[in-house]
Amino acid sequence: MKRLSILGSTGSIGRSVLDVVRRFPGRFQVAALAAGRNVALAAEQVREFRPGLVAVLTRGLADELAGRLGDAAVEIRHGKEGYKAVAEADGVDLVVSAMVGAAGLEPTLAALEAGRDVALANKETLVTAGPLVTRIAAERGRRILPVDSEHSALFQSMEGHRRCDVRRLVLTASGGPFRGRPRSELAGVTPEEAVAHPNWSMGAKISVDSATLMNKGLEVIEARWLFDVPVDRIDVLVHPQSIVHSMVEYVDGSVVAQMGIPDMRIPIAYALAWPERLPLDLPRLDLARAEPLTFEPPDLERFPCLALAYEAARAGGTAPTALNAANEVAVEAFLGGRLPFLAIPRVVRAVLEDFPAGRIERLEDVLSADALARVRAEAAVERLGAAG
Ligand SMILES: NC(=O)C1=CN([C@@H]2O[C@H](COP(=O)(O)OP(=O)(O)OC[C@H]3O[C@@H](n4cnc5c(N)ncnc54)[C@H](OP(=O)(O)O)[C@@H]3O)[C@@H](O)[C@H]2O)C=CC1
Ligand SMILES: CC(=O)[C@@H](O)[C@H](O)COP(=O)(O)O
Ligand SMILES: [Mn+2]
């Protein structure tokens, strides 16, 4: 029986993780859960999965959850300390990191520090603090198992191969909901249009990132740290059908890819059960009936976020921290109706332009760069939002 802690249990990934757990009751046990604000769903999850510990964002929400749960036998905590307790819970074999944004960094680090393996969906953790997170995982001898579909595909395509034989990684991108649209039509797109991803049902923030192609930029940086491959050997290829989830080119010219229907339960199950595969009862990939698989290069002029992410990755140090924080602020402003879609990359560029270069040695280096970038990004949102 594998014991799990799940950070972000009420989100899109968290719910899919629990669906996998539900399908394999003899294989997994939920030891601890962490939610944000959705106490109604958190209460349902506690009733169904009976963890010993649950944490939510604030004391008020913890009180509300306690009221909903009555005399259920579960410890209820809140805030950073609560999330840390979930990450470090006793007897846990694997911590699933599935909060959204840089909020996931500290609990993920706490899990690694406590000697837990991590199944990582929260890509922002590696974008904002890649050098620190990978160093701590290596020092503690812990594994970071990818959940993100592309990185799971790369991981699966590298198993049984020597890492020194890898020539380049190719991340596939759906192109998002605005792939075919001219730039002139992107000015007035709404949050509702931006979150309507053609192939995947996901949380709002990552859906907007897919629409700007920042998601792919974040994934390039995530791959750089997960697989220790320099960004100049990581390419992006638009593949609108999201069937080929990514590929690895080897020095002999062989290209090994992983395919499957677009359903996150497949990479989630792989991360939970690795090195085993679970017999998932899902619709099967039928290539004879599938749409033709097509590929095209990304358009960096219409979607400059991808180019900005490469720039930040090449600059290194705290530049990706600033990129990530600025993007989080800009996406939130867009979702809140305070910033037009096309201003998202402008906010990120404004923050990166004169950001003080810094190295990442300790958590404080990341937290202070993140805080500075957020202040500067808010100022850019004020300017660019008003300019409309
Ligand atoms: N969805 C997908 O298919 C994929 C997602 N990912 C990555 O996985 C992560 C999660 O994505 P997704 O599930 O779509 O996101 P969702 O928005 O659906 O869920 C986010 C989760 O994080 C919690 N949360 C939000 N803010 C905070 C906070 N400040 N502190 C603590 N918890 C918080 C939410 O709690 P609540 O709802 O209770 O407020 C919820 O449980 C992201 O990093 C994303 O990039 C990667 C690949 C695919
Ligand atoms: C499901 C998943 O892994 C997402 O990160 C997905 O890849 C988003 O799709 P895009 O390729 O449009 O960014
Ligand atoms: Mn992905």
Tab-separated table of C-alpha atoms and ligand atoms in Angstrom:
chain	number	residue	atom	x	y	z
A	1	MET	CA	0.000	0.000	0.000
A	2	LYS	CA	1.517	3.368	-1.039
A	3	ARG	CA	0.656	6.243	1.315
A	4	LEU	CA	0.083	9.614	-0.352
A	5	SER	CA	-0.055	13.256	0.675
A	6	ILE	CA	-1.812	15.409	-1.913
A	7	LEU	CA	-1.108	19.147	-2.109
A	8	GLY	CA	-3.864	20.836	-4.152
A	9	SER	CA	-6.391	18.000	-3.797
A	10	THR	CA	-9.362	20.169	-4.841
A	11	GLY	CA	-7.875	21.246	-8.181
A	12	SER	CA	-8.088	19.657	-11.595
A	13	ILE	CA	-4.958	17.535	-11.015
A	14	GLY	CA	-5.853	16.805	-7.384
A	15	ARG	CA	-9.277	15.488	-8.399
A	16	SER	CA	-7.738	13.315	-11.124
A	17	VAL	CA	-5.208	11.935	-8.621
A	18	LEU	CA	-8.067	10.993	-6.296
A	19	ASP	CA	-9.902	9.377	-9.198
A	20	VAL	CA	-6.872	7.144	-9.815
A	21	VAL	CA	-6.736	6.339	-6.088
A	22	ARG	CA	-10.468	5.514	-6.151
A	23	ARG	CA	-9.901	3.062	-9.023
A	24	PHE	CA	-7.125	1.200	-7.144
A	25	PRO	CA	-8.274	0.985	-3.516
A	26	GLY	CA	-5.796	-1.753	-2.613
A	27	ARG	CA	-2.799	0.183	-3.953
A	28	PHE	CA	-3.008	3.653	-2.431
A	29	GLN	CA	-4.014	5.209	0.833
A	30	VAL	CA	-4.513	8.953	1.325
A	31	ALA	CA	-2.649	10.058	4.449
A	32	ALA	CA	-3.050	13.832	4.132
A	33	LEU	CA	-4.747	16.397	1.912
A	34	ALA	CA	-4.185	20.114	1.308
A	35	ALA	CA	-6.790	22.351	-0.330
A	36	GLY	CA	-6.993	26.110	-0.823
A	37	ARG	CA	-10.404	27.717	-0.425
A	38	ASN	CA	-12.808	25.013	-1.601
A	39	VAL	CA	-13.846	23.650	1.799
A	40	ALA	CA	-17.032	22.060	0.461
A	41	LEU	CA	-15.014	19.777	-1.817
A	42	ALA	CA	-12.298	19.282	0.796
A	43	ALA	CA	-14.980	18.052	3.235
A	44	GLU	CA	-16.298	15.566	0.649
A	45	GLN	CA	-12.764	14.320	-0.009
A	46	VAL	CA	-12.098	13.848	3.710
A	47	ARG	CA	-15.337	11.863	4.083
A	48	GLU	CA	-14.491	9.623	1.134
A	49	PHE	CA	-10.732	9.097	1.577
A	50	ARG	CA	-10.412	9.448	5.396
A	51	PRO	CA	-6.958	11.090	5.636
A	52	GLY	CA	-5.542	11.699	9.111
A	53	LEU	CA	-4.704	15.337	8.304
A	54	VAL	CA	-6.190	18.073	6.113
A	55	ALA	CA	-5.029	21.665	5.620
A	56	VAL	CA	-6.742	24.681	4.050
A	57	LEU	CA	-5.645	28.260	3.354
A	58	THR	CA	-6.835	30.228	6.415
A	59	ARG	CA	-7.972	29.763	9.999
A	60	GLY	CA	-11.485	30.874	9.017
A	61	LEU	CA	-11.652	28.196	6.323
A	62	ALA	CA	-10.302	25.606	8.779
A	63	ASP	CA	-13.122	26.509	11.205
A	64	GLU	CA	-15.647	26.227	8.390
A	65	LEU	CA	-14.248	22.822	7.419
A	66	ALA	CA	-14.411	21.652	11.038
A	67	GLY	CA	-18.069	22.708	11.121
A	68	ARG	CA	-18.809	20.716	7.972
A	69	LEU	CA	-16.974	17.626	9.204
A	70	GLY	CA	-18.560	17.483	12.659
A	71	ASP	CA	-16.809	14.817	14.710
A	72	ALA	CA	-14.875	13.183	11.825
A	73	ALA	CA	-11.517	11.860	13.033
A	74	VAL	CA	-9.210	14.198	11.138
A	75	GLU	CA	-6.705	16.812	12.245
A	76	ILE	CA	-7.424	20.170	10.579
A	77	ARG	CA	-4.612	22.692	10.054
A	78	HIS	CA	-4.242	25.851	7.981
A	79	GLY	CA	-1.817	28.177	6.200
A	80	LYS	CA	1.876	27.600	5.520
A	81	GLU	CA	2.368	25.542	8.670
A	82	GLY	CA	-0.603	23.361	7.765
A	83	TYR	CA	0.695	22.766	4.249
A	84	LYS	CA	4.142	21.944	5.630
A	85	ALA	CA	2.556	19.402	7.979
A	86	VAL	CA	0.769	17.764	5.026
A	87	ALA	CA	4.036	17.676	3.057
A	88	GLU	CA	5.897	16.102	5.990
A	89	ALA	CA	3.128	13.793	7.276
A	90	ASP	CA	4.414	10.593	8.937
A	91	GLY	CA	4.678	7.389	6.963
A	92	VAL	CA	4.024	8.994	3.575
A	93	ASP	CA	5.750	7.379	0.573
A	94	LEU	CA	4.921	9.963	-2.094
A	95	VAL	CA	3.823	13.602	-1.986
A	96	VAL	CA	1.783	14.803	-4.964
A	97	SER	CA	2.587	18.468	-5.607
A	98	ALA	CA	-0.463	19.903	-7.414
A	99	MET	CA	-1.109	23.366	-6.007
A	100	VAL	CA	-1.077	26.099	-8.624
A	101	GLY	CA	1.670	28.719	-8.828
A	102	ALA	CA	4.663	29.549	-6.661
A	103	ALA	CA	2.507	28.779	-3.588
A	104	GLY	CA	3.502	25.168	-4.257
A	105	LEU	CA	7.232	25.775	-3.781
A	106	GLU	CA	7.592	25.744	0.000
A	107	PRO	CA	5.461	22.645	0.679
A	108	THR	CA	7.265	20.812	-2.143
A	109	LEU	CA	10.640	21.734	-0.673
A	110	ALA	CA	9.386	20.647	2.751
A	111	ALA	CA	8.439	17.250	1.323
A	112	LEU	CA	11.895	16.763	-0.207
A	113	GLU	CA	13.634	17.999	2.960
A	114	ALA	CA	11.574	15.475	4.938
A	115	GLY	CA	12.864	12.717	2.665
A	116	ARG	CA	9.737	12.146	0.577
A	117	ASP	CA	9.630	11.407	-3.139
A	118	VAL	CA	7.522	13.932	-5.039
A	119	ALA	CA	5.127	13.448	-7.974
A	120	LEU	CA	5.367	16.924	-9.492
A	121	ALA	CA	2.535	18.627	-11.359
A	122	ASN	CA	3.338	22.097	-10.002
A	123	LYS	CA	5.776	23.166	-12.730
A	124	GLU	CA	6.155	26.648	-11.180
A	125	THR	CA	8.214	25.014	-8.393
A	126	LEU	CA	10.980	24.111	-10.864
A	127	VAL	CA	10.642	27.320	-12.877
A	128	THR	CA	10.979	29.602	-9.873
A	129	ALA	CA	13.592	27.614	-7.932
A	130	GLY	CA	15.023	24.890	-10.180
A	131	PRO	CA	18.621	25.007	-8.877
A	132	LEU	CA	17.478	24.827	-5.236
A	133	VAL	CA	14.814	22.153	-5.670
A	134	THR	CA	17.036	19.822	-7.689
A	135	ARG	CA	19.956	20.313	-5.292
A	136	ILE	CA	17.821	19.436	-2.269
A	137	ALA	CA	16.313	16.405	-4.021
A	138	ALA	CA	19.834	15.192	-4.887
A	139	GLU	CA	21.171	15.834	-1.369
A	140	ARG	CA	18.283	13.882	0.168
A	141	GLY	CA	18.437	11.152	-2.504
A	142	ARG	CA	14.778	11.757	-3.440
A	143	ARG	CA	13.057	11.355	-6.780
A	144	ILE	CA	10.970	13.960	-8.564
A	145	LEU	CA	8.542	12.003	-10.750
A	146	PRO	CA	6.968	14.109	-13.516
A	147	VAL	CA	3.183	14.430	-13.714
A	148	ASP	CA	3.058	17.120	-16.418
A	149	SER	CA	2.040	15.210	-19.561
A	150	GLU	CA	4.998	16.302	-21.702
A	151	HIS	CA	7.548	15.536	-19.005
A	152	SER	CA	5.960	12.194	-18.279
A	153	ALA	CA	6.287	11.509	-22.019
A	154	LEU	CA	9.958	12.526	-21.995
A	155	PHE	CA	10.593	10.432	-18.879
A	156	GLN	CA	8.903	7.404	-20.473
A	157	SER	CA	10.805	7.975	-23.736
A	158	MET	CA	14.128	8.001	-21.878
A	159	GLU	CA	13.617	4.894	-19.773
A	160	GLY	CA	15.999	2.153	-20.844
A	161	HIS	CA	18.164	4.671	-22.718
A	162	ARG	CA	21.424	6.293	-21.686
A	163	ARG	CA	21.001	10.000	-20.874
A	164	CYS	CA	24.351	10.719	-22.565
A	165	ASP	CA	22.839	9.511	-25.876
A	166	VAL	CA	20.114	12.206	-25.867
A	167	ARG	CA	20.582	14.811	-28.611
A	168	ARG	CA	17.528	16.987	-27.893
A	169	LEU	CA	14.143	17.008	-26.243
A	170	VAL	CA	11.066	18.037	-28.232
A	171	LEU	CA	8.110	19.296	-26.217
A	172	THR	CA	4.828	19.239	-28.073
A	173	ALA	CA	2.350	22.114	-27.645
A	174	SER	CA	-1.304	22.117	-28.641
A	175	GLY	CA	-1.040	25.782	-29.675
A	176	GLY	CA	-3.947	26.622	-27.368
A	177	PRO	CA	-7.368	28.028	-28.219
A	178	PHE	CA	-5.978	30.897	-30.349
A	179	ARG	CA	-3.552	28.902	-32.505
A	180	GLY	CA	-4.975	29.888	-35.862
A	181	ARG	CA	-6.045	33.445	-35.005
A	182	PRO	CA	-4.293	36.529	-36.426
A	183	ARG	CA	-2.734	38.815	-33.821
A	184	SER	CA	-5.268	41.575	-34.616
A	185	GLU	CA	-8.047	39.302	-33.318
A	186	LEU	CA	-6.273	38.541	-30.039
A	187	ALA	CA	-6.587	42.064	-28.622
A	188	GLY	CA	-10.118	41.658	-27.303
A	189	VAL	CA	-10.225	37.977	-26.314
A	190	THR	CA	-12.002	37.294	-23.024
A	191	PRO	CA	-10.961	35.108	-20.102
A	192	GLU	CA	-13.791	32.704	-21.029
A	193	GLU	CA	-12.329	32.272	-24.519
A	194	ALA	CA	-8.793	31.946	-23.177
A	195	VAL	CA	-9.610	29.159	-20.705
A	196	ALA	CA	-11.445	27.093	-23.335
A	197	HIS	CA	-8.557	24.744	-24.102
A	198	PRO	CA	-9.161	22.604	-27.210
A	199	ASN	CA	-7.973	19.289	-25.704
A	200	TRP	CA	-7.555	19.454	-21.936
A	201	SER	CA	-9.802	20.458	-19.060
A	202	MET	CA	-7.538	22.284	-16.585
A	203	GLY	CA	-7.472	25.042	-13.972
A	204	ALA	CA	-7.817	28.663	-15.108
A	205	LYS	CA	-4.182	29.721	-14.662
A	206	ILE	CA	-2.587	26.940	-16.698
A	207	SER	CA	-5.320	27.308	-19.329
A	208	VAL	CA	-4.397	30.974	-19.862
A	209	ASP	CA	-0.718	29.948	-19.932
A	210	SER	CA	-1.562	27.504	-22.719
A	211	ALA	CA	-3.339	30.284	-24.613
A	212	THR	CA	-0.272	32.590	-24.430
A	213	LEU	CA	2.187	29.685	-24.929
A	214	MET	CA	3.794	30.659	-21.616
A	215	ASN	CA	2.848	27.157	-20.468
A	216	LYS	CA	5.300	25.774	-23.018
A	217	GLY	CA	7.953	28.243	-21.900
A	218	LEU	CA	7.477	27.143	-18.291
A	219	GLU	CA	7.674	23.533	-19.478
A	220	VAL	CA	10.989	24.163	-21.292
A	221	ILE	CA	12.440	25.387	-17.988
A	222	GLU	CA	10.775	22.508	-16.099
A	223	ALA	CA	12.391	20.021	-18.530
A	224	ARG	CA	15.773	21.721	-18.176
A	225	TRP	CA	15.752	20.987	-14.443
A	226	LEU	CA	14.000	17.615	-14.452
A	227	PHE	CA	16.313	16.084	-17.047
A	228	ASP	CA	19.421	18.268	-16.702
A	229	VAL	CA	19.416	19.187	-20.408
A	230	PRO	CA	20.432	22.754	-21.430
A	231	VAL	CA	17.547	24.821	-22.835
A	232	ASP	CA	19.275	25.173	-26.195
A	233	ARG	CA	18.723	21.438	-26.651
A	234	ILE	CA	15.006	21.673	-25.816
A	235	ASP	CA	12.710	22.491	-28.740
A	236	VAL	CA	8.974	23.121	-29.018
A	237	LEU	CA	6.771	21.744	-31.776
A	238	VAL	CA	3.101	22.610	-32.168
A	239	HIS	CA	0.930	19.489	-32.437
A	240	PRO	CA	-2.731	20.533	-32.223
A	241	GLN	CA	-4.137	17.041	-31.564
A	242	SER	CA	-2.249	16.481	-28.246
A	243	ILE	CA	-1.725	12.773	-28.994
A	244	VAL	CA	2.080	12.746	-29.185
A	245	HIS	CA	2.882	14.096	-25.732
A	246	SER	CA	6.589	14.792	-26.433
A	247	MET	CA	9.650	13.112	-27.917
A	248	VAL	CA	13.341	12.508	-27.416
A	249	GLU	CA	15.838	12.560	-30.272
A	250	TYR	CA	18.944	10.413	-29.788
A	251	VAL	CA	22.415	10.879	-31.250
A	252	ASP	CA	21.804	8.157	-33.872
A	253	GLY	CA	18.758	10.055	-35.229
A	254	SER	CA	16.177	7.784	-33.587
A	255	VAL	CA	13.214	9.675	-32.146
A	256	VAL	CA	11.314	8.023	-29.294
A	257	ALA	CA	7.903	9.462	-28.431
A	258	GLN	CA	5.054	8.655	-26.049
A	259	MET	CA	1.463	8.811	-27.290
A	260	GLY	CA	-1.935	8.499	-25.681
A	261	ILE	CA	-5.341	10.128	-25.447
A	262	PRO	CA	-5.230	13.528	-23.692
A	263	ASP	CA	-6.222	12.397	-20.184
A	264	MET	CA	-4.094	13.401	-17.203
A	265	ARG	CA	-4.966	10.206	-15.345
A	266	ILE	CA	-2.449	8.402	-17.580
A	267	PRO	CA	0.660	10.412	-16.547
A	268	ILE	CA	-0.691	10.670	-12.990
A	269	ALA	CA	-1.057	6.876	-12.712
A	270	TYR	CA	2.450	6.447	-14.118
A	271	ALA	CA	3.933	8.795	-11.513
A	272	LEU	CA	1.972	7.169	-8.673
A	273	ALA	CA	2.856	3.577	-9.573
A	274	TRP	CA	6.273	3.966	-11.264
A	275	PRO	CA	8.011	1.766	-12.283
A	276	GLU	CA	4.796	-0.254	-12.645
A	277	ARG	CA	1.897	0.567	-14.983
A	278	LEU	CA	-1.663	0.456	-13.717
A	279	PRO	CA	-4.407	-1.139	-15.862
A	280	LEU	CA	-6.466	2.044	-16.395
A	281	ASP	CA	-9.903	1.489	-17.862
A	282	LEU	CA	-10.046	4.551	-20.182
A	283	PRO	CA	-10.950	5.037	-23.861
A	284	ARG	CA	-8.052	3.694	-25.930
A	285	LEU	CA	-6.047	5.517	-28.567
A	286	ASP	CA	-7.283	4.424	-31.984
A	287	LEU	CA	-4.927	5.943	-34.550
A	288	ALA	CA	-6.927	4.556	-37.472
A	289	ARG	CA	-9.893	6.690	-36.411
A	290	ALA	CA	-8.018	9.636	-34.874
A	291	GLU	CA	-7.644	12.929	-36.716
A	292	PRO	CA	-4.432	13.087	-38.781
A	293	LEU	CA	-1.467	14.008	-36.574
A	294	THR	CA	0.051	17.320	-37.680
A	295	PHE	CA	3.070	19.337	-36.587
A	296	GLU	CA	4.178	22.939	-37.152
A	297	PRO	CA	6.717	25.365	-35.635
A	298	PRO	CA	5.529	27.752	-32.893
A	299	ASP	CA	4.802	31.361	-33.908
A	300	LEU	CA	6.906	33.430	-31.516
A	301	GLU	CA	5.698	36.749	-32.930
A	302	ARG	CA	2.064	36.098	-32.134
A	303	PHE	CA	2.956	34.327	-28.887
A	304	PRO	CA	6.026	36.138	-27.464
A	305	CYS	CA	5.758	34.503	-24.010
A	306	LEU	CA	7.610	31.445	-25.279
A	307	ALA	CA	10.555	33.589	-26.446
A	308	LEU	CA	10.561	35.423	-23.099
A	309	ALA	CA	10.781	32.107	-21.239
A	310	TYR	CA	13.772	31.005	-23.353
A	311	GLU	CA	15.462	34.372	-22.640
A	312	ALA	CA	14.894	34.011	-18.909
A	313	ALA	CA	16.118	30.417	-18.958
A	314	ARG	CA	19.323	31.438	-20.746
A	315	ALA	CA	19.900	34.304	-18.303
A	316	GLY	CA	19.467	31.825	-15.429
A	317	GLY	CA	19.652	32.684	-11.717
A	318	THR	CA	16.550	34.559	-10.581
A	319	ALA	CA	15.424	35.543	-14.109
A	320	PRO	CA	13.014	32.547	-14.343
A	321	THR	CA	11.774	33.417	-10.835
A	322	ALA	CA	10.924	36.908	-12.098
A	323	LEU	CA	9.373	35.537	-15.284
A	324	ASN	CA	7.141	33.205	-13.294
A	325	ALA	CA	6.055	35.802	-10.724
A	326	ALA	CA	5.344	38.442	-13.393
A	327	ASN	CA	3.331	35.932	-15.372
A	328	GLU	CA	1.276	34.928	-12.317
A	329	VAL	CA	0.438	38.586	-11.628
A	330	ALA	CA	-0.409	39.277	-15.282
A	331	VAL	CA	-2.597	36.179	-15.666
A	332	GLU	CA	-4.506	36.997	-12.492
A	333	ALA	CA	-5.058	40.555	-13.746
A	334	PHE	CA	-6.268	39.225	-17.113
A	335	LEU	CA	-8.649	36.769	-15.430
A	336	GLY	CA	-9.909	39.619	-13.238
A	337	GLY	CA	-10.612	41.852	-16.260
A	338	ARG	CA	-7.823	44.330	-15.363
A	339	LEU	CA	-5.465	43.572	-18.245
A	340	PRO	CA	-5.968	42.776	-21.942
A	341	PHE	CA	-4.697	39.428	-23.222
A	342	LEU	CA	-1.954	40.947	-25.386
A	343	ALA	CA	-0.570	42.867	-22.405
A	344	ILE	CA	0.370	39.637	-20.552
A	345	PRO	CA	3.741	39.329	-22.375
A	346	ARG	CA	4.251	43.101	-22.074
A	347	VAL	CA	4.033	42.876	-18.280
A	348	VAL	CA	6.475	39.968	-18.241
A	349	ARG	CA	8.898	41.775	-20.565
A	350	ALA	CA	8.717	44.978	-18.509
A	351	VAL	CA	9.647	43.052	-15.365
A	352	LEU	CA	12.473	41.076	-17.002
A	353	GLU	CA	14.010	44.101	-18.748
A	354	ASP	CA	15.696	45.682	-15.754
A	355	PHE	CA	15.460	42.870	-13.227
A	356	PRO	CA	18.598	42.696	-11.030
A	357	ALA	CA	20.493	39.489	-11.845
A	358	GLY	CA	20.834	37.226	-8.837
A	359	ARG	CA	21.978	33.715	-8.023
A	360	ILE	CA	19.797	31.122	-6.308
A	361	GLU	CA	21.584	29.614	-3.312
A	362	ARG	CA	18.845	29.614	-0.667
A	363	LEU	CA	15.056	29.832	-0.432
A	364	GLU	CA	15.350	33.501	0.608
A	365	ASP	CA	16.977	34.328	-2.757
A	366	VAL	CA	13.876	32.964	-4.514
A	367	LEU	CA	11.356	34.565	-2.164
A	368	SER	CA	12.909	38.024	-2.388
A	369	ALA	CA	13.192	37.898	-6.219
A	370	ASP	CA	9.611	36.654	-6.441
A	371	ALA	CA	8.370	39.472	-4.184
A	372	LEU	CA	10.264	42.171	-6.108
A	373	ALA	CA	8.986	40.860	-9.451
A	374	ARG	CA	5.396	40.887	-8.153
A	375	VAL	CA	5.647	44.531	-7.056
A	376	ARG	CA	7.073	45.520	-10.446
A	377	ALA	CA	4.503	43.435	-12.296
A	378	GLU	CA	1.618	45.073	-10.392
A	379	ALA	CA	3.009	48.475	-11.419
A	380	ALA	CA	3.201	47.316	-15.044
A	381	VAL	CA	-0.382	46.026	-14.841
A	382	GLU	CA	-1.497	49.469	-13.596
A	383	ARG	CA	0.268	51.140	-16.544
A	384	LEU	CA	-0.650	48.686	-19.272
A	385	GLY	CA	-4.142	47.921	-17.985
A	386	ALA	CA	-4.996	51.618	-17.992
A	387	ALA	CA	-3.537	51.968	-21.513
A	388	GLY	CA	-6.043	49.293	-22.442
B	1	LIG	N1	-4.684	20.642	-14.941
B	1	LIG	C1	-3.820	19.980	-15.675
B	1	LIG	O1	-4.214	19.150	-16.528
B	1	LIG	C2	-2.347	20.194	-15.509
B	1	LIG	C3	-1.839	20.983	-14.496
B	1	LIG	N2	-0.485	21.105	-14.315
B	1	LIG	C4	0.013	21.933	-13.221
B	1	LIG	O2	-0.527	21.439	-11.998
B	1	LIG	C5	-0.768	22.516	-11.104
B	1	LIG	C6	-2.239	22.514	-10.716
B	1	LIG	O3	-3.003	22.790	-11.852
B	1	LIG	P1	-4.598	22.637	-11.845
B	1	LIG	O4	-4.964	21.435	-11.056
B	1	LIG	O5	-5.028	22.743	-13.241
B	1	LIG	O6	-5.037	23.946	-11.057
B	1	LIG	P2	-6.424	24.237	-10.318
B	1	LIG	O7	-6.593	25.709	-10.319
B	1	LIG	O8	-7.489	23.389	-10.868
B	1	LIG	O9	-6.145	23.743	-8.819
B	1	LIG	C7	-5.210	24.389	-8.006
B	1	LIG	C8	-5.156	23.769	-6.620
B	1	LIG	O10	-4.290	24.561	-5.819
B	1	LIG	C9	-5.019	25.080	-4.688
B	1	LIG	N3	-4.544	26.430	-4.417
B	1	LIG	C10	-4.728	27.544	-5.171
B	1	LIG	N4	-4.093	28.597	-4.613
B	1	LIG	C11	-3.508	28.124	-3.480
B	1	LIG	C12	-2.721	28.731	-2.466
B	1	LIG	N5	-2.392	30.036	-2.497
B	1	LIG	N6	-2.284	27.956	-1.466
B	1	LIG	C13	-2.605	26.641	-1.416
B	1	LIG	N7	-3.348	26.016	-2.337
B	1	LIG	C14	-3.795	26.751	-3.368
B	1	LIG	C15	-6.480	25.044	-5.119
B	1	LIG	O11	-7.317	25.019	-3.978
B	1	LIG	P3	-8.886	25.478	-3.996
B	1	LIG	O12	-9.420	25.114	-5.331
B	1	LIG	O13	-9.421	24.668	-2.845
B	1	LIG	O14	-8.881	26.945	-3.720
B	1	LIG	C16	-6.497	23.736	-5.891
B	1	LIG	O15	-6.512	22.638	-5.018
B	1	LIG	C17	-0.325	23.791	-11.825
B	1	LIG	O16	0.992	24.088	-11.471
B	1	LIG	C18	-0.377	23.396	-13.295
B	1	LIG	O17	0.521	24.136	-14.082
B	1	LIG	C19	0.399	20.448	-15.113
B	1	LIG	C20	-0.048	19.680	-16.140
B	1	LIG	C21	-1.438	19.496	-16.427
B	2	LIG	C1	-2.037	18.505	-19.838
B	2	LIG	C2	-0.787	19.243	-19.766
B	2	LIG	O1	0.269	18.689	-19.526
B	2	LIG	C3	-0.794	20.683	-20.029
B	2	LIG	O2	0.399	21.317	-19.625
B	2	LIG	C4	-0.995	20.791	-21.502
B	2	LIG	O3	0.186	20.417	-22.104
B	2	LIG	C5	-1.416	22.127	-21.907
B	2	LIG	O4	-1.475	22.173	-23.267
B	2	LIG	P1	-0.588	23.115	-24.211
B	2	LIG	O5	0.229	22.184	-25.025
B	2	LIG	O6	-1.655	23.835	-24.966
B	2	LIG	O7	0.234	24.033	-23.354
B	3	MN	MN	1.931	20.047	-19.876
